[in-house]
Coordinates of C-alpha atoms and ligand atoms in Angstrom, one line a residue:
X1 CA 12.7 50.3 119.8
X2 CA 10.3 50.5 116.8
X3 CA 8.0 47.9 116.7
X4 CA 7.6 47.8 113.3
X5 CA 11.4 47.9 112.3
X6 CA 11.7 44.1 114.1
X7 CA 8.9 42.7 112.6
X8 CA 10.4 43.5 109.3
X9 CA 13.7 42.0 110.5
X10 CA 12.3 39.0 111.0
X11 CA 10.3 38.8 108.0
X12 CA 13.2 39.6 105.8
X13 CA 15.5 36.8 107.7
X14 CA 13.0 34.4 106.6
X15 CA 13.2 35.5 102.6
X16 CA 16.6 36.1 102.7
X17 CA 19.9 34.1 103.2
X18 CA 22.4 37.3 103.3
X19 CA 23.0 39.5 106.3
X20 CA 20.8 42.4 106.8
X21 CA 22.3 45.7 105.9
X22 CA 20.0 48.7 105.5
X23 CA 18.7 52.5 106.8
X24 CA 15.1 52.4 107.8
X25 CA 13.8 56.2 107.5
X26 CA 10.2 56.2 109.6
X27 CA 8.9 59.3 107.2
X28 CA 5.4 59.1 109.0
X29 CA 7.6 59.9 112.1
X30 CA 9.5 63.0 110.5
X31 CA 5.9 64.4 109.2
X32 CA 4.6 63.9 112.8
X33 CA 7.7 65.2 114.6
X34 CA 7.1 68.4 112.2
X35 CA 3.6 69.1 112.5
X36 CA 4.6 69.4 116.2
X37 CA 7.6 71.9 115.8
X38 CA 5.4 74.0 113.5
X39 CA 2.2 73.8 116.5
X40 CA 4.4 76.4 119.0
X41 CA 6.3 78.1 116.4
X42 CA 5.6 81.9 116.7
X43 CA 3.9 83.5 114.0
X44 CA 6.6 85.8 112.5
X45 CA 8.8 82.4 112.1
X46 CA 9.5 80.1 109.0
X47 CA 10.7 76.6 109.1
X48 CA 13.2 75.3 106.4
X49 CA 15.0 71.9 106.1
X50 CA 18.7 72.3 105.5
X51 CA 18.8 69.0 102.8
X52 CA 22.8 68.3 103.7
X53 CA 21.4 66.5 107.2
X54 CA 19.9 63.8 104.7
X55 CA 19.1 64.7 100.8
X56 CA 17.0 61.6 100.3
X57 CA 14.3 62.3 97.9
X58 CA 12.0 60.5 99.9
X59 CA 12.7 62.7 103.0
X60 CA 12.3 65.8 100.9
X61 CA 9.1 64.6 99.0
X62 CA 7.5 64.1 102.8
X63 CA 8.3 67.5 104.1
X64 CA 7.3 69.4 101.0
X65 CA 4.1 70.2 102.2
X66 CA 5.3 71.1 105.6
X67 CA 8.1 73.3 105.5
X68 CA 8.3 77.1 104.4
X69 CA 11.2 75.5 101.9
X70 CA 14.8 74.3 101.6
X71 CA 18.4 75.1 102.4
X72 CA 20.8 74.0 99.9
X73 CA 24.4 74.2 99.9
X74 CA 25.6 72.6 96.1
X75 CA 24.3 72.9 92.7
X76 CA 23.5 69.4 93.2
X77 CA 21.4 69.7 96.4
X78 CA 19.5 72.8 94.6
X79 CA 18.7 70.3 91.5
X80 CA 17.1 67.5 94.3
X81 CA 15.0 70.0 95.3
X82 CA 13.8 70.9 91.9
X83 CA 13.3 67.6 90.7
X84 CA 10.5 67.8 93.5
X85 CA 9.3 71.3 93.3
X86 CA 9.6 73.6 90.6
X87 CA 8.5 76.6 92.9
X88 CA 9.2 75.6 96.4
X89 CA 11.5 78.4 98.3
X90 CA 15.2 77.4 98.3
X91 CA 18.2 79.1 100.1
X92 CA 21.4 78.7 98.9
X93 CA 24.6 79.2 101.0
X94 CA 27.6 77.2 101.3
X95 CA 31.2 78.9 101.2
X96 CA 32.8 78.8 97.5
X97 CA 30.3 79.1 95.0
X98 CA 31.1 78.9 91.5
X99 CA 30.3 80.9 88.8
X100 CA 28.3 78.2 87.4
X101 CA 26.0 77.6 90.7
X102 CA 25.9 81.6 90.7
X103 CA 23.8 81.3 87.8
X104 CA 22.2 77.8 88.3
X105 CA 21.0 79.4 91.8
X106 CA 19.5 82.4 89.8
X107 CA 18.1 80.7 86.9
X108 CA 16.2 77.9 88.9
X109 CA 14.6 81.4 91.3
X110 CA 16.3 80.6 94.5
X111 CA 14.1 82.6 97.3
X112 CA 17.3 83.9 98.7
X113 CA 21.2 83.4 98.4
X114 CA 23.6 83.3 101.3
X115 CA 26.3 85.4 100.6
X116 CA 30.0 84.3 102.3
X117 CA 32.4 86.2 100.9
X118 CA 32.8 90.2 99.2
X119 CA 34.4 87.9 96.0
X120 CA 31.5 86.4 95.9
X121 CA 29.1 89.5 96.1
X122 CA 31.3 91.7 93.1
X123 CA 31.1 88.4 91.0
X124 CA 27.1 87.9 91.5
X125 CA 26.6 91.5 91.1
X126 CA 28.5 91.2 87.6
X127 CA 26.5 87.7 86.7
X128 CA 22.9 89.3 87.6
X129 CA 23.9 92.0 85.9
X130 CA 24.6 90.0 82.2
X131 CA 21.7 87.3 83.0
X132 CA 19.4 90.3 83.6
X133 CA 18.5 88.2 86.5
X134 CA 16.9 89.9 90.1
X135 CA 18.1 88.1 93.0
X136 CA 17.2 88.7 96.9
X137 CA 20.4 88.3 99.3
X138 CA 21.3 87.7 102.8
X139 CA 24.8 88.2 104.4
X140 CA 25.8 85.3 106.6
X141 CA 27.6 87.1 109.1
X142 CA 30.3 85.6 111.6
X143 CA 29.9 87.4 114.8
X144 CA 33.3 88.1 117.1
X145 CA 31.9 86.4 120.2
X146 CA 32.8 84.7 122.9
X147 CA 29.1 84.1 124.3
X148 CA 27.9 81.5 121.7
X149 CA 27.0 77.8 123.1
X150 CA 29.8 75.3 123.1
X151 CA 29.1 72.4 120.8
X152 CA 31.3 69.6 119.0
X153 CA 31.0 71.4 115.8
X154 CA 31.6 75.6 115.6
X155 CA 31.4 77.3 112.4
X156 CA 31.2 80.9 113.8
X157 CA 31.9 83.1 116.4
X158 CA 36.0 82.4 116.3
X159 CA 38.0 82.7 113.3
X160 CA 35.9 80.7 110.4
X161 CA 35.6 80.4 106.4
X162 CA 32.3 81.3 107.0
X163 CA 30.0 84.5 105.9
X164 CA 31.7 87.7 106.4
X165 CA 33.1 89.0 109.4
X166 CA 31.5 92.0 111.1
X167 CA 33.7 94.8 109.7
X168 CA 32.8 93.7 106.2
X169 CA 29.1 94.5 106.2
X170 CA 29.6 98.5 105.0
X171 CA 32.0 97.2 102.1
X172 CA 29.0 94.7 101.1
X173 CA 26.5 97.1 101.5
X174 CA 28.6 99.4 99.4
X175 CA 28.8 96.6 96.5
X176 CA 25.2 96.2 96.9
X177 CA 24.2 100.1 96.9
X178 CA 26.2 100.6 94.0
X179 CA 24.5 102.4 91.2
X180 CA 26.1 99.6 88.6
X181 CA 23.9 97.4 90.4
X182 CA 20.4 97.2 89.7
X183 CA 19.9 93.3 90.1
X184 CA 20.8 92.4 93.8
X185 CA 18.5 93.3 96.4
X186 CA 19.6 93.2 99.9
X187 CA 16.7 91.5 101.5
X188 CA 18.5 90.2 105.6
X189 CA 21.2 88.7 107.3
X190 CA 22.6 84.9 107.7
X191 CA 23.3 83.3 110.8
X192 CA 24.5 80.0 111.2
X193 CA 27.3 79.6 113.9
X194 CA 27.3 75.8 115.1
X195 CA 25.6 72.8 115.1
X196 CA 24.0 70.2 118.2
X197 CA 23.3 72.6 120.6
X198 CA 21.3 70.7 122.9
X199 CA 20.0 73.4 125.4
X200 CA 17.0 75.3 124.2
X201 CA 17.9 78.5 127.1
X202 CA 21.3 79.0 125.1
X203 CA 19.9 78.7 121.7
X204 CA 17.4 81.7 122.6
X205 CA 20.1 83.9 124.2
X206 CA 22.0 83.1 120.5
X207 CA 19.0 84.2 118.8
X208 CA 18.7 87.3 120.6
X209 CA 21.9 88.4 120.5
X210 CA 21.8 88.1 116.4
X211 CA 18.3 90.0 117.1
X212 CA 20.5 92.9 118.5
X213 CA 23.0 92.7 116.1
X214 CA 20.6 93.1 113.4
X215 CA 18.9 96.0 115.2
X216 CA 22.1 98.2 115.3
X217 CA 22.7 97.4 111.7
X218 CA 19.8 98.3 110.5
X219 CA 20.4 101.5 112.5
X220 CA 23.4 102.3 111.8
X221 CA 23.3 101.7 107.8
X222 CA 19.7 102.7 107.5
X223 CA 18.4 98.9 106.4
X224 CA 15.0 97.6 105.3
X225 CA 16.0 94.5 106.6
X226 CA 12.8 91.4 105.9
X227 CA 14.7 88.3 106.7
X228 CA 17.1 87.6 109.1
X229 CA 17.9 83.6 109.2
X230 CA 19.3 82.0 112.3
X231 CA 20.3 79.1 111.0
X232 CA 20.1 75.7 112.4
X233 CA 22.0 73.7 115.2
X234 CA 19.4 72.4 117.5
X235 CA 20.7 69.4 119.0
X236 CA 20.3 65.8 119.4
X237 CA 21.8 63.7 121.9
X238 CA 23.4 60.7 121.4
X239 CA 23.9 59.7 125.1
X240 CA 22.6 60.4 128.1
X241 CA 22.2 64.1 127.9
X242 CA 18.4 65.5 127.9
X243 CA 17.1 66.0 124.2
X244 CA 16.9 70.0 122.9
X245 CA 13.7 71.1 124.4
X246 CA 11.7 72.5 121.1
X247 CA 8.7 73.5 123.4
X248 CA 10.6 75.6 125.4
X249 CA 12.9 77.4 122.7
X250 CA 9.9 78.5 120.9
X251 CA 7.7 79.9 123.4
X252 CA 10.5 81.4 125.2
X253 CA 11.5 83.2 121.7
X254 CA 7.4 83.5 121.5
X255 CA 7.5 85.4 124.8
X256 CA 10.3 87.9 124.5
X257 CA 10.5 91.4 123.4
X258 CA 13.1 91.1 120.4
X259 CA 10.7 89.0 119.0
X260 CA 7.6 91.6 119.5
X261 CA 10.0 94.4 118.2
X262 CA 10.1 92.3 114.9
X263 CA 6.8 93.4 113.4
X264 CA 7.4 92.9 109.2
X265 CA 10.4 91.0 109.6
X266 CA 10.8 87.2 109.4
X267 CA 12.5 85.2 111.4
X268 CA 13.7 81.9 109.3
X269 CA 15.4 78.6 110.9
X270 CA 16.9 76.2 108.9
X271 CA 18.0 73.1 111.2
X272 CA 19.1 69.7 109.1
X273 CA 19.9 67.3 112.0
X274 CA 16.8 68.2 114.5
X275 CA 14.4 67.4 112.2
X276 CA 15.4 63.7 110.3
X277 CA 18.3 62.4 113.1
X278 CA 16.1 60.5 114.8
X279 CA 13.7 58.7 112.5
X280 CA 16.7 57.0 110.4
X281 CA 17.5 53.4 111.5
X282 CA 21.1 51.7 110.1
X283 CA 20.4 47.8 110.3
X284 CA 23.1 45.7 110.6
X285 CA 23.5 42.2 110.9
X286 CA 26.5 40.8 113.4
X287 CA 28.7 38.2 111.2
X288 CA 31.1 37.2 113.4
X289 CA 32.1 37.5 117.4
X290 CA 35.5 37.2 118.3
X291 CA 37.8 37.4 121.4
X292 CA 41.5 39.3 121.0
X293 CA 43.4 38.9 124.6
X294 CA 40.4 40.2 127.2
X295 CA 37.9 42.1 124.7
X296 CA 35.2 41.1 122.8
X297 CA 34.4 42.1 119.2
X298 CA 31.1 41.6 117.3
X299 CA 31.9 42.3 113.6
X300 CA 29.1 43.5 111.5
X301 CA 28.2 43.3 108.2
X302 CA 28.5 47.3 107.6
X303 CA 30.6 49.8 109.4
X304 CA 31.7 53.1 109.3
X305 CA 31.0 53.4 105.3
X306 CA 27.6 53.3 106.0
X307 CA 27.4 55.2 109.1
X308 CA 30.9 57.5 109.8
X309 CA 29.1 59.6 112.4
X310 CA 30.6 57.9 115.1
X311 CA 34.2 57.8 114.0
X312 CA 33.8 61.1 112.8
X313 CA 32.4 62.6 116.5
X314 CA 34.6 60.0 118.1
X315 CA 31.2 59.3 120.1
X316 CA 29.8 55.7 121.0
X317 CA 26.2 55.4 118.4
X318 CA 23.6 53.9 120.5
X319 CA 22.1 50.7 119.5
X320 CA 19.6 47.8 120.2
X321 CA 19.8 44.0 119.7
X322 CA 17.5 42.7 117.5
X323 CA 18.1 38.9 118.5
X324 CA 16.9 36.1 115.8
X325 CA 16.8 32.5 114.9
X326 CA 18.3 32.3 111.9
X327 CA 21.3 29.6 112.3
X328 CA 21.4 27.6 108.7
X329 CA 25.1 26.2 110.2
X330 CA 25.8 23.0 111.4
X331 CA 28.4 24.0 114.1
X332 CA 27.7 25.7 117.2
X333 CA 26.2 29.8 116.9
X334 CA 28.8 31.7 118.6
X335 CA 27.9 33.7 121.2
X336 CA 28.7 36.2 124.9
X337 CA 26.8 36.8 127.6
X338 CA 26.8 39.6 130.2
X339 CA 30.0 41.0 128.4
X340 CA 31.6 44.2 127.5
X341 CA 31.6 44.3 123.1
X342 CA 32.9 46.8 120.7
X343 CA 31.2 46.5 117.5
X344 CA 33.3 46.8 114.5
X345 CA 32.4 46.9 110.9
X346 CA 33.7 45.1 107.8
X347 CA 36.7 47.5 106.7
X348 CA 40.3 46.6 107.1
X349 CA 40.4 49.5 109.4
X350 CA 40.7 50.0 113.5
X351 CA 38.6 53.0 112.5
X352 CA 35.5 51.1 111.7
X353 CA 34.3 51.0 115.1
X354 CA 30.3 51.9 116.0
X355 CA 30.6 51.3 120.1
X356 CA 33.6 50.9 122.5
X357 CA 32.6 48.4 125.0
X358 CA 28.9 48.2 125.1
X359 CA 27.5 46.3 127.7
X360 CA 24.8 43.9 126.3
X361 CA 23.0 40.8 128.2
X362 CA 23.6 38.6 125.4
X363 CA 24.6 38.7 121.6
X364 CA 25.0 36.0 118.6
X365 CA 26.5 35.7 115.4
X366 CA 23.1 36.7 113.5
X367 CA 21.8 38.8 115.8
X368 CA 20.8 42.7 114.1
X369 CA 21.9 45.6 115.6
X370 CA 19.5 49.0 115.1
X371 CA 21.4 52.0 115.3
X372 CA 18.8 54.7 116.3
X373 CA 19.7 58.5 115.5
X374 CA 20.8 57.7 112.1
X375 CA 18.6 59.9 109.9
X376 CA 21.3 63.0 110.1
X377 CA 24.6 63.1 109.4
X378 CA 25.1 59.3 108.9
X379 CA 25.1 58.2 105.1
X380 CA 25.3 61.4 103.7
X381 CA 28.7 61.9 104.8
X382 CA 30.3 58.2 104.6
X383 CA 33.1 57.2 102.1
X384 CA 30.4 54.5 100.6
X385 CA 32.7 52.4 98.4
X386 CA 35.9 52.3 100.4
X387 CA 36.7 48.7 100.2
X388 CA 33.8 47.8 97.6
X389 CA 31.3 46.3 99.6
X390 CA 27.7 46.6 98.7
X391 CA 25.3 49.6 99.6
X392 CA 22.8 48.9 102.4
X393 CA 19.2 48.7 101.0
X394 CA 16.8 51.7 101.8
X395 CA 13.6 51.0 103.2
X396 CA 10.5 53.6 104.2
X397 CA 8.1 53.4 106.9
X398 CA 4.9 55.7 105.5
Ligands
PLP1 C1 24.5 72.5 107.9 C2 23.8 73.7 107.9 C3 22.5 73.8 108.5 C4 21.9 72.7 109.3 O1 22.6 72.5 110.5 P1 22.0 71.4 111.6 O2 23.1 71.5 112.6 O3 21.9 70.1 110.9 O4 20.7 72.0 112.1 C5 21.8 75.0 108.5 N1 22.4 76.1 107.8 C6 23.6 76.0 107.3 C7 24.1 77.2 106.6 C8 24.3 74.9 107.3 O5 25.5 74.8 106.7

């Protein structure tokens, strides 16, 4: 438990009379954890943040100076990014792109665009074309393959509205090699094929295997190939599993001979959840505790609208107890001891639920809970005013 996170607990219980609701995001922690990833990376590799994990400015100000760049996914995430860097590297993928974010994407100099569809490519072609824009381009490609790691969340390697499947390159590379087109350069390929893979043996046999891919590619089609992205998907774990083992994913890729055979070609990753998931706090203050037939529910103030990851993994958050001594009542605190409590948020929903029977030593009404692991995946992708209740505040440890 960060030491600094109850102190200001406490201190804001003695300013304030309302419940505590807030994310804490430790940003000295995220530049530390960083610095670290980058000390074993292997030379020939670039590290880029994919903004989707969490897009607060704050976040992205802090690693501006560490990573190679940013992965975007919107019009709107590639405009965050800008409002902190005007020159910083950007990739832009994401399945659907508009016409609109075609031209956004080559207007604000994106480093390189993910391509996902051959719709996609014709329509680019055409836009770079009448902007008399040049534009660098990667094809994500959605490998047929039964040998990926299993994880919660899959976006390739079955059936998936992602990048192009494998027969398609030669028709892209035909768009591309066109002699209509003079303004889209085939610069790599895209690989992004799930997310929270937690073992670090798994995720190098993955990166191998799209190491191999690319190397018959480029042999059969005759490529200058300078990028080849792997994506993200390093894992977090939010039970007892052992954490993804960064150390041992990079000097394993550091040792092997796909890497060697590399020479001019860069090898990018672009994880979202490994980097920020663990230095995001949600604070939330218990309001009430009450017992339905033989179960106990503490009801906070906050819930799934603030933090859907649970209910969206179906997966139990983990949590400390803050405990505290505010009581301004002049009836008795409620309160359990040595019981089994699911903690339930605010919304008229059974949905809103954080933690199916956690055990906990003791627990009363005032007592702040501090989800850890909620710097990925958490706010960003909650329905924030279902029900109307008021934001959590944002607070930064620097
Ligand atoms: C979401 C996403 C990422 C980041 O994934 P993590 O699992 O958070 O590392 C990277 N690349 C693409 C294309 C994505 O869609």
């Amino acid at each position: 438990m960060n030491r600094q996170i109850e102190r200001w607990i406490h201190e804001w219980h003695e300013q304030n009379s309302e419940p505590i609701c807030a994310y804490v995001y430790d940003l000295a922690g995220i530049r530390n954890h960083v610095h670290k990833m980058l000390e074993t990376m292997p030379e020939q590799t670039s590290l880029f943040y994919a903004i989707k994990a969490n897009p607060d400015k704050r976040i992205i100000e802090a690693l501006l100076p560490l990573v190679k760049g940013f992965e975007v996914a919107s019009i709107g995430e590639l405009l965050l990014v800008r409002e902190v860097s005007k020159s910083v590297p950007i990739l832009f993928g994401g399945p659907g792109k508009k016409d609109m974010e075609l031209e956004a994407a080559m207007k604000e100099g994106v480093a390189y665009l993910h391509v996902e569809s051959l719709l996609e490519l014709r329509k680019l072609v055409m836009l770079a074309k009448e902007w008399n824009r040049h534009t660098q381009v990667l094809l994500r490609i959605n490998l047929r393959t039964n040998t990926l790691p299993q994880t919660k969340i899959t976006m390739g390697g079955r059936p998936s509205p992602f990048g192009l499947d494998e027969p398609f390159i030669e028709e892209a590379l035909a768009i591309l090699r066109d002699e209509e087109n003079e303004h889209v350069h085939f610069s790599g390929f895209h690989f992004h094929s799930l997310s929270n893979n937690l073992r670090a043996e798994l995720h190098v046999d993955m990166v191998h295997l799209y190491l191999q891919k690319v190397e018959q590619w480029k042999r059969s089609y005759g490529l200058d190939v300078q990028v080849i992205n792997a994506g993200g998907g390093f894992g977090v774990s939010y039970e007892d599993t052992p954490e993804f083992d960064w150390q041992l994913f990079t000097s394993m890729l550091a040792e092997s001979e796909a890497l060697q055979a590399l020479k001019d070609t860069q090898l990018f990753f672009e994880p979202g959840r490994f980097i920020v998931a663990d230095y995001g706090y949600y604070v939330a203050e218990v309001v009430d505790i009450k017992q339905s037939q033989d179960q106990f529910f503490a009801v906070l103030r906050g819930g799934t609208h603030h933090n859907r990851l649970p209910a969206s993994w179906g997966h139990n958050h983990p949590f400390c107890v803050v405990p505290t001594v505010r009581w301004p009542y002049p009836f008795p605190r409620p309160e359990v001891d040595k019981a089994k409590v699911t903690i339930v948020g605010e919304l008229c929903t059974p949905k809103d639920r954080l933690h199916t029977d956690a055990e906990l030593e003791s627990l009363r009404v005032g007592d702040v809970l501090v989800f850890e692991k909620s710097g990925a995946y958490c706010w960003t992708i909650s329905h924030h005013d279902f029900l109307g209740h008021p934001h959590p505040e944002f607070y930064y440890i620097t």
